[in-house]
Amino acid sequence: MLSVLLIPFLLAGHASPPAPPATPGPTLQQVNSAIALAEDYLDGLYKQLPDGQAVQSETYGLPLKAYFPGENRWVLLGQGQAGDCLPKCSGATSIIPGASSETTETYTVGFANGSTPDAFRVTVRVDWAAGPDRFGITLLDPQFVDPDTSAQVWLGSELLASYGPGHNGAPVDRSLPTADRTLLSSFRYTVRHATQEAYLYASQRGNASRAGRLAAFLHANGFEPGVDVRAAVFDAGKGLPDGLPFVASGDKDVYADCHRPPAGETNSYPYSSKVCLLGVQTFLLAGRGDAFLQSSQALQTLSKYDDPDHTYPFLVSLGMNGTTPAGTADHLEQLFSTTGYGIPSCTPLGCESHRVSGLRTFLFGTLETMLGYRLGQTDRQRYADAVAAQAIAAQVGASGVIKKEDGQTLLRPVQAGAFPIFWDNDTRFVPTTGITQVVTDMMSMPPEYAGVAVSNSETTLDGYAFLTTYRCARFGYGCSPTAGTTHPKE
């Protein structure tokens, strides 16, 4: 998302309305199957914490950590702050990618102890097709700067190996069940979007236990459950401010994690956002021309007023492409027509032409669903249908096979059910590369995982919310009676 922070305007003007797409909408059975797959993906990222709390992990990967018994010190891969990689990554851990294939990945990971960077290093090889419904992990070539040091290697909550003086360095092989995806949920989590959105997701599904634990974490760290830019996509925005996506202060501040990030613990740590590094006001000023904030504002307005022509608050509308939900939808339909299959990310030099953004496409689909199927603007239904068809076609299937733009495929069973962050006109995953990737990496936290990051909680939650909204509006099926459920602080 931060690659588009400096977008000034997208396709401003008064072009004639484009012809709606002719893509037929999916069947109810197809929508139900996609939603069920997404639920399995999302449920594995729910992470319980002590004291009756929980968070939503950012993504799946290889959450490795080291424990140094002599210092009683845990070191989690990727822990750090946004900006730690300016100009190159520094911090308590390192990860160097090695050879990879359709079914395997190799990395060398390093962990600092209290005084020495990369005090302990080990090579890790993963075989995603080690056996029926199993993946394998092999640890190779353990190295210590100080040969008298001892260390344990853990995968999440699973002890893989113990090393110390006299260890012969023989390979350590482990075989683990693919079905237990919680082992592979990342240490890092986000408050904004992932954990807040997971709270809305659990509430909508009527899972009071999970919603309660997520709410307990949010309350304990000074956040109000449900106060998130995505509230409207879960039909929970009615009691929140009119200009919610632009509220950056007070008790409804949706960017509060930038001011008071939670502390880490031995099995999790908070994601340090690039929005926070660059400054929330910078993001909001530039983001007025971005499809993400525009769609979010349109949906928040519809959530409160059910009126396609209700005008946004004056200060919010400045610099926006459209000052009402209908006006925003008109603009985004023009943007959709430039690709024919989704909403792309853009830079000041123009919009990407080789791929579209999952989260922007899903928010656009939700907006068109609300306007077309709920509020009677029937010409917009075809856009909602087209986005639903694209979402289902792009989703990683139950086998975990990922289609890449170069024609290759990867088998990553842990990614089954994910909605890709980006895809092309053949619904193949398109990773970020080139100068955009270099800049993004420099502004990010140190990496926790160097494999293929096809999706994350945020994108798949957005895809799930869109399809459940679409299913209810078009088919009258699966409509949630629990939308807008709240957990007030006790």
PDB file of N, CA, C and O in Angstrom, residues 387-435:
ATOM      1  N   VAL A 387     -15.829  -8.294 -10.160  1.00  0.00           N
ATOM      2  CA  VAL A 387     -14.854  -8.383  -9.071  1.00  0.00           C
ATOM      3  C   VAL A 387     -14.987  -9.724  -8.345  1.00  0.00           C
ATOM      4  O   VAL A 387     -13.979 -10.356  -7.998  1.00  0.00           O
ATOM      5  N   ALA A 388     -16.214 -10.180  -8.127  1.00  0.00           N
ATOM      6  CA  ALA A 388     -16.403 -11.476  -7.471  1.00  0.00           C
ATOM      7  C   ALA A 388     -15.786 -12.605  -8.295  1.00  0.00           C
ATOM      8  O   ALA A 388     -15.123 -13.498  -7.753  1.00  0.00           O
ATOM      9  N   ALA A 389     -15.985 -12.564  -9.606  1.00  0.00           N
ATOM     10  CA  ALA A 389     -15.399 -13.587 -10.473  1.00  0.00           C
ATOM     11  C   ALA A 389     -13.877 -13.532 -10.434  1.00  0.00           C
ATOM     12  O   ALA A 389     -13.204 -14.575 -10.391  1.00  0.00           O
ATOM     13  N   GLN A 390     -13.313 -12.325 -10.446  1.00  0.00           N
ATOM     14  CA  GLN A 390     -11.860 -12.182 -10.378  1.00  0.00           C
ATOM     15  C   GLN A 390     -11.311 -12.683  -9.051  1.00  0.00           C
ATOM     16  O   GLN A 390     -10.282 -13.360  -9.004  1.00  0.00           O
ATOM     17  N   ALA A 391     -11.982 -12.339  -7.957  1.00  0.00           N
ATOM     18  CA  ALA A 391     -11.519 -12.771  -6.632  1.00  0.00           C
ATOM     19  C   ALA A 391     -11.439 -14.289  -6.548  1.00  0.00           C
ATOM     20  O   ALA A 391     -10.453 -14.854  -6.053  1.00  0.00           O
ATOM     21  N   ILE A 392     -12.464 -14.961  -7.028  1.00  0.00           N
ATOM     22  CA  ILE A 392     -12.512 -16.415  -6.948  1.00  0.00           C
ATOM     23  C   ILE A 392     -11.467 -17.041  -7.859  1.00  0.00           C
ATOM     24  O   ILE A 392     -10.810 -18.024  -7.497  1.00  0.00           O
ATOM     25  N   ALA A 393     -11.275 -16.469  -9.052  1.00  0.00           N
ATOM     26  CA  ALA A 393     -10.283 -17.006  -9.978  1.00  0.00           C
ATOM     27  C   ALA A 393      -8.855 -16.805  -9.467  1.00  0.00           C
ATOM     28  O   ALA A 393      -7.982 -17.650  -9.697  1.00  0.00           O
ATOM     29  N   ALA A 394      -8.599 -15.690  -8.771  1.00  0.00           N
ATOM     30  CA  ALA A 394      -7.248 -15.391  -8.296  1.00  0.00           C
ATOM     31  C   ALA A 394      -6.907 -16.108  -6.992  1.00  0.00           C
ATOM     32  O   ALA A 394      -5.722 -16.278  -6.671  1.00  0.00           O
ATOM     33  N   GLN A 395      -7.901 -16.509  -6.234  1.00  0.00           N
ATOM     34  CA  GLN A 395      -7.668 -17.131  -4.923  1.00  0.00           C
ATOM     35  C   GLN A 395      -6.804 -18.378  -5.050  1.00  0.00           C
ATOM     36  O   GLN A 395      -6.962 -19.178  -5.978  1.00  0.00           O
ATOM     37  N   VAL A 396      -5.894 -18.572  -4.112  1.00  0.00           N
ATOM     38  CA  VAL A 396      -5.092 -19.793  -4.063  1.00  0.00           C
ATOM     39  C   VAL A 396      -5.999 -20.942  -3.660  1.00  0.00           C
ATOM     40  O   VAL A 396      -6.691 -20.877  -2.642  1.00  0.00           O
ATOM     41  N   GLY A 397      -6.010 -21.995  -4.449  1.00  0.00           N
ATOM     42  CA  GLY A 397      -6.926 -23.100  -4.224  1.00  0.00           C
ATOM     43  C   GLY A 397      -6.530 -23.993  -3.064  1.00  0.00           C
ATOM     44  O   GLY A 397      -5.501 -23.792  -2.406  1.00  0.00           O
ATOM     45  N   ALA A 398      -7.335 -25.003  -2.808  1.00  0.00           N
ATOM     46  CA  ALA A 398      -7.139 -25.881  -1.654  1.00  0.00           C
ATOM     47  C   ALA A 398      -5.823 -26.640  -1.701  1.00  0.00           C
ATOM     48  O   ALA A 398      -5.290 -27.049  -0.663  1.00  0.00           O
ATOM     49  N   SER A 399      -5.263 -26.834  -2.887  1.00  0.00           N
ATOM     50  CA  SER A 399      -3.988 -27.562  -3.017  1.00  0.00           C
ATOM     51  C   SER A 399      -2.798 -26.706  -2.617  1.00  0.00           C
ATOM     52  O   SER A 399      -1.708 -27.238  -2.362  1.00  0.00           O
ATOM     53  N   GLY A 400      -2.967 -25.389  -2.590  1.00  0.00           N
ATOM     54  CA  GLY A 400      -1.855 -24.507  -2.270  1.00  0.00           C
ATOM     55  C   GLY A 400      -0.946 -24.208  -3.446  1.00  0.00           C
ATOM     56  O   GLY A 400       0.176 -23.736  -3.252  1.00  0.00           O
ATOM     57  N   VAL A 401      -1.400 -24.436  -4.662  1.00  0.00           N
ATOM     58  CA  VAL A 401      -0.603 -24.137  -5.846  1.00  0.00           C
ATOM     59  C   VAL A 401      -0.750 -22.655  -6.190  1.00  0.00           C
ATOM     60  O   VAL A 401      -1.865 -22.153  -6.352  1.00  0.00           O
ATOM     61  N   ILE A 402       0.377 -21.969  -6.314  1.00  0.00           N
ATOM     62  CA  ILE A 402       0.411 -20.542  -6.635  1.00  0.00           C
ATOM     63  C   ILE A 402       0.860 -20.383  -8.075  1.00  0.00           C
ATOM     64  O   ILE A 402       1.933 -20.867  -8.459  1.00  0.00           O
ATOM     65  N   LYS A 403       0.050 -19.697  -8.860  1.00  0.00           N
ATOM     66  CA  LYS A 403       0.409 -19.411 -10.250  1.00  0.00           C
ATOM     67  C   LYS A 403       1.173 -18.091 -10.299  1.00  0.00           C
ATOM     68  O   LYS A 403       0.715 -17.083  -9.772  1.00  0.00           O
ATOM     69  N   LYS A 404       2.334 -18.101 -10.961  1.00  0.00           N
ATOM     70  CA  LYS A 404       3.141 -16.895 -11.079  1.00  0.00           C
ATOM     71  C   LYS A 404       3.094 -16.352 -12.498  1.00  0.00           C
ATOM     72  O   LYS A 404       2.855 -17.086 -13.458  1.00  0.00           O
ATOM     73  N   GLU A 405       3.377 -15.058 -12.633  1.00  0.00           N
ATOM     74  CA  GLU A 405       3.277 -14.405 -13.930  1.00  0.00           C
ATOM     75  C   GLU A 405       4.272 -14.950 -14.945  1.00  0.00           C
ATOM     76  O   GLU A 405       4.054 -14.841 -16.162  1.00  0.00           O
ATOM     77  N   ASP A 406       5.392 -15.532 -14.474  1.00  0.00           N
ATOM     78  CA  ASP A 406       6.391 -16.065 -15.400  1.00  0.00           C
ATOM     79  C   ASP A 406       6.051 -17.464 -15.887  1.00  0.00           C
ATOM     80  O   ASP A 406       6.847 -18.101 -16.582  1.00  0.00           O
ATOM     81  N   GLY A 407       4.870 -17.955 -15.531  1.00  0.00           N
ATOM     82  CA  GLY A 407       4.437 -19.275 -15.969  1.00  0.00           C
ATOM     83  C   GLY A 407       4.789 -20.390 -15.009  1.00  0.00           C
ATOM     84  O   GLY A 407       4.304 -21.520 -15.157  1.00  0.00           O
ATOM     85  N   GLN A 408       5.620 -20.116 -14.024  1.00  0.00           N
ATOM     86  CA  GLN A 408       5.984 -21.130 -13.036  1.00  0.00           C
ATOM     87  C   GLN A 408       4.863 -21.288 -12.008  1.00  0.00           C
ATOM     88  O   GLN A 408       4.012 -20.415 -11.843  1.00  0.00           O
ATOM     89  N   THR A 409       4.884 -22.420 -11.339  1.00  0.00           N
ATOM     90  CA  THR A 409       3.973 -22.641 -10.219  1.00  0.00           C
ATOM     91  C   THR A 409       4.777 -23.004  -8.983  1.00  0.00           C
ATOM     92  O   THR A 409       5.874 -23.556  -9.071  1.00  0.00           O
ATOM     93  N   LEU A 410       4.239 -22.660  -7.838  1.00  0.00           N
ATOM     94  CA  LEU A 410       4.848 -22.996  -6.551  1.00  0.00           C
ATOM     95  C   LEU A 410       3.822 -23.759  -5.727  1.00  0.00           C
ATOM     96  O   LEU A 410       2.641 -23.414  -5.728  1.00  0.00           O
ATOM     97  N   LEU A 411       4.269 -24.772  -5.023  1.00  0.00           N
ATOM     98  CA  LEU A 411       3.409 -25.491  -4.090  1.00  0.00           C
ATOM     99  C   LEU A 411       3.693 -24.995  -2.682  1.00  0.00           C
ATOM    100  O   LEU A 411       4.775 -25.238  -2.140  1.00  0.00           O
ATOM    101  N   ARG A 412       2.749 -24.289  -2.109  1.00  0.00           N
ATOM    102  CA  ARG A 412       2.862 -23.780  -0.749  1.00  0.00           C
ATOM    103  C   ARG A 412       1.522 -24.046  -0.056  1.00  0.00           C
ATOM    104  O   ARG A 412       0.648 -23.164  -0.017  1.00  0.00           O
ATOM    105  N   PRO A 413       1.304 -25.246   0.481  1.00  0.00           N
ATOM    106  CA  PRO A 413      -0.006 -25.590   1.061  1.00  0.00           C
ATOM    107  C   PRO A 413      -0.490 -24.609   2.117  1.00  0.00           C
ATOM    108  O   PRO A 413      -1.700 -24.428   2.289  1.00  0.00           O
ATOM    109  N   VAL A 414       0.433 -23.956   2.810  1.00  0.00           N
ATOM    110  CA  VAL A 414       0.044 -23.022   3.861  1.00  0.00           C
ATOM    111  C   VAL A 414      -0.699 -21.813   3.295  1.00  0.00           C
ATOM    112  O   VAL A 414      -1.421 -21.114   4.027  1.00  0.00           O
ATOM    113  N   GLN A 415      -0.561 -21.550   2.001  1.00  0.00           N
ATOM    114  CA  GLN A 415      -1.200 -20.392   1.386  1.00  0.00           C
ATOM    115  C   GLN A 415      -2.591 -20.699   0.839  1.00  0.00           C
ATOM    116  O   GLN A 415      -3.243 -19.806   0.264  1.00  0.00           O
ATOM    117  N   ALA A 416      -3.080 -21.912   1.004  1.00  0.00           N
ATOM    118  CA  ALA A 416      -4.406 -22.266   0.490  1.00  0.00           C
ATOM    119  C   ALA A 416      -5.471 -21.323   1.052  1.00  0.00           C
ATOM    120  O   ALA A 416      -5.521 -21.065   2.251  1.00  0.00           O
ATOM    121  N   GLY A 417      -6.314 -20.808   0.164  1.00  0.00           N
ATOM    122  CA  GLY A 417      -7.395 -19.913   0.576  1.00  0.00           C
ATOM    123  C   GLY A 417      -7.057 -18.449   0.536  1.00  0.00           C
ATOM    124  O   GLY A 417      -7.944 -17.595   0.699  1.00  0.00           O
ATOM    125  N   ALA A 418      -5.778 -18.095   0.315  1.00  0.00           N
ATOM    126  CA  ALA A 418      -5.370 -16.690   0.313  1.00  0.00           C
ATOM    127  C   ALA A 418      -5.856 -15.973  -0.935  1.00  0.00           C
ATOM    128  O   ALA A 418      -5.893 -16.547  -2.026  1.00  0.00           O
ATOM    129  N   PHE A 419      -6.197 -14.706  -0.770  1.00  0.00           N
ATOM    130  CA  PHE A 419      -6.440 -13.824  -1.906  1.00  0.00           C
ATOM    131  C   PHE A 419      -5.150 -13.039  -2.145  1.00  0.00           C
ATOM    132  O   PHE A 419      -4.663 -12.359  -1.246  1.00  0.00           O
ATOM    133  N   PRO A 420      -4.569 -13.118  -3.346  1.00  0.00           N
ATOM    134  CA  PRO A 420      -3.271 -12.486  -3.589  1.00  0.00           C
ATOM    135  C   PRO A 420      -3.283 -10.973  -3.397  1.00  0.00           C
ATOM    136  O   PRO A 420      -4.286 -10.296  -3.624  1.00  0.00           O
ATOM    137  N   ILE A 421      -2.135 -10.458  -3.007  1.00  0.00           N
ATOM    138  CA  ILE A 421      -1.965  -9.016  -2.859  1.00  0.00           C
ATOM    139  C   ILE A 421      -2.053  -8.336  -4.218  1.00  0.00           C
ATOM    140  O   ILE A 421      -2.641  -7.262  -4.357  1.00  0.00           O
ATOM    141  N   PHE A 422      -1.481  -8.971  -5.242  1.00  0.00           N
ATOM    142  CA  PHE A 422      -1.531  -8.480  -6.616  1.00  0.00           C
ATOM    143  C   PHE A 422      -1.754  -9.652  -7.566  1.00  0.00           C
ATOM    144  O   PHE A 422      -1.280 -10.758  -7.312  1.00  0.00           O
ATOM    145  N   TRP A 423      -2.450  -9.416  -8.677  1.00  0.00           N
ATOM    146  CA  TRP A 423      -2.557 -10.430  -9.725  1.00  0.00           C
ATOM    147  C   TRP A 423      -2.651  -9.757 -11.090  1.00  0.00           C
ATOM    148  O   TRP A 423      -2.933  -8.557 -11.191  1.00  0.00           O
ATOM    149  N   ASP A 424      -2.399 -10.552 -12.147  1.00  0.00           N
ATOM    150  CA  ASP A 424      -2.438 -10.010 -13.503  1.00  0.00           C
ATOM    151  C   ASP A 424      -3.723 -10.419 -14.210  1.00  0.00           C
ATOM    152  O   ASP A 424      -4.633 -10.975 -13.586  1.00  0.00           O
ATOM    153  N   ASN A 425      -3.800 -10.155 -15.513  1.00  0.00           N
ATOM    154  CA  ASN A 425      -5.044 -10.410 -16.233  1.00  0.00           C
ATOM    155  C   ASN A 425      -5.338 -11.886 -16.432  1.00  0.00           C
ATOM    156  O   ASN A 425      -6.422 -12.241 -16.885  1.00  0.00           O
ATOM    157  N   ASP A 426      -4.376 -12.746 -16.081  1.00  0.00           N
ATOM    158  CA  ASP A 426      -4.619 -14.186 -16.063  1.00  0.00           C
ATOM    159  C   ASP A 426      -4.759 -14.709 -14.636  1.00  0.00           C
ATOM    160  O   ASP A 426      -4.604 -15.911 -14.390  1.00  0.00           O
ATOM    161  N   THR A 427      -5.029 -13.805 -13.697  1.00  0.00           N
ATOM    162  CA  THR A 427      -5.193 -14.097 -12.258  1.00  0.00           C
ATOM    163  C   THR A 427      -3.986 -14.832 -11.688  1.00  0.00           C
ATOM    164  O   THR A 427      -4.114 -15.670 -10.803  1.00  0.00           O
ATOM    165  N   ARG A 428      -2.794 -14.484 -12.178  1.00  0.00           N
ATOM    166  CA  ARG A 428      -1.560 -15.052 -11.648  1.00  0.00           C
ATOM    167  C   ARG A 428      -0.934 -14.058 -10.668  1.00  0.00           C
ATOM    168  O   ARG A 428      -0.976 -12.843 -10.890  1.00  0.00           O
ATOM    169  N   PHE A 429      -0.356 -14.575  -9.596  1.00  0.00           N
ATOM    170  CA  PHE A 429       0.282 -13.721  -8.599  1.00  0.00           C
ATOM    171  C   PHE A 429       1.474 -12.998  -9.221  1.00  0.00           C
ATOM    172  O   PHE A 429       2.301 -13.596  -9.898  1.00  0.00           O
ATOM    173  N   VAL A 430       1.547 -11.672  -8.948  1.00  0.00           N
ATOM    174  CA  VAL A 430       2.639 -10.848  -9.469  1.00  0.00           C
ATOM    175  C   VAL A 430       3.330 -10.163  -8.293  1.00  0.00           C
ATOM    176  O   VAL A 430       2.776  -9.224  -7.710  1.00  0.00           O
ATOM    177  N   PRO A 431       4.515 -10.618  -7.895  1.00  0.00           N
ATOM    178  CA  PRO A 431       5.199  -9.980  -6.768  1.00  0.00           C
ATOM    179  C   PRO A 431       5.736  -8.610  -7.140  1.00  0.00           C
ATOM    180  O   PRO A 431       5.890  -8.258  -8.321  1.00  0.00           O
ATOM    181  N   THR A 432       6.029  -7.820  -6.121  1.00  0.00           N
ATOM    182  CA  THR A 432       6.663  -6.521  -6.326  1.00  0.00           C
ATOM    183  C   THR A 432       8.147  -6.732  -6.588  1.00  0.00           C
ATOM    184  O   THR A 432       8.809  -7.487  -5.874  1.00  0.00           O
ATOM    185  N   THR A 433       8.669  -6.072  -7.610  1.00  0.00           N
ATOM    186  CA  THR A 433      10.074  -6.236  -7.973  1.00  0.00           C
ATOM    187  C   THR A 433      10.673  -4.865  -8.292  1.00  0.00           C
ATOM    188  O   THR A 433      10.004  -3.834  -8.226  1.00  0.00           O
ATOM    189  N   GLY A 434      11.946  -4.870  -8.650  1.00  0.00           N
ATOM    190  CA  GLY A 434      12.612  -3.671  -9.127  1.00  0.00           C
ATOM    191  C   GLY A 434      12.773  -2.601  -8.074  1.00  0.00           C
ATOM    192  O   GLY A 434      12.875  -2.882  -6.874  1.00  0.00           O
ATOM    193  N   ILE A 435      12.783  -1.336  -8.521  1.00  0.00           N
ATOM    194  CA  ILE A 435      13.039  -0.218  -7.628  1.00  0.00           C
ATOM    195  C   ILE A 435      11.958  -0.087  -6.560  1.00  0.00           C
ATOM    196  O   ILE A 435      12.234   0.307  -5.422  1.00  0.00           O
TER     197      ILE A 435
END
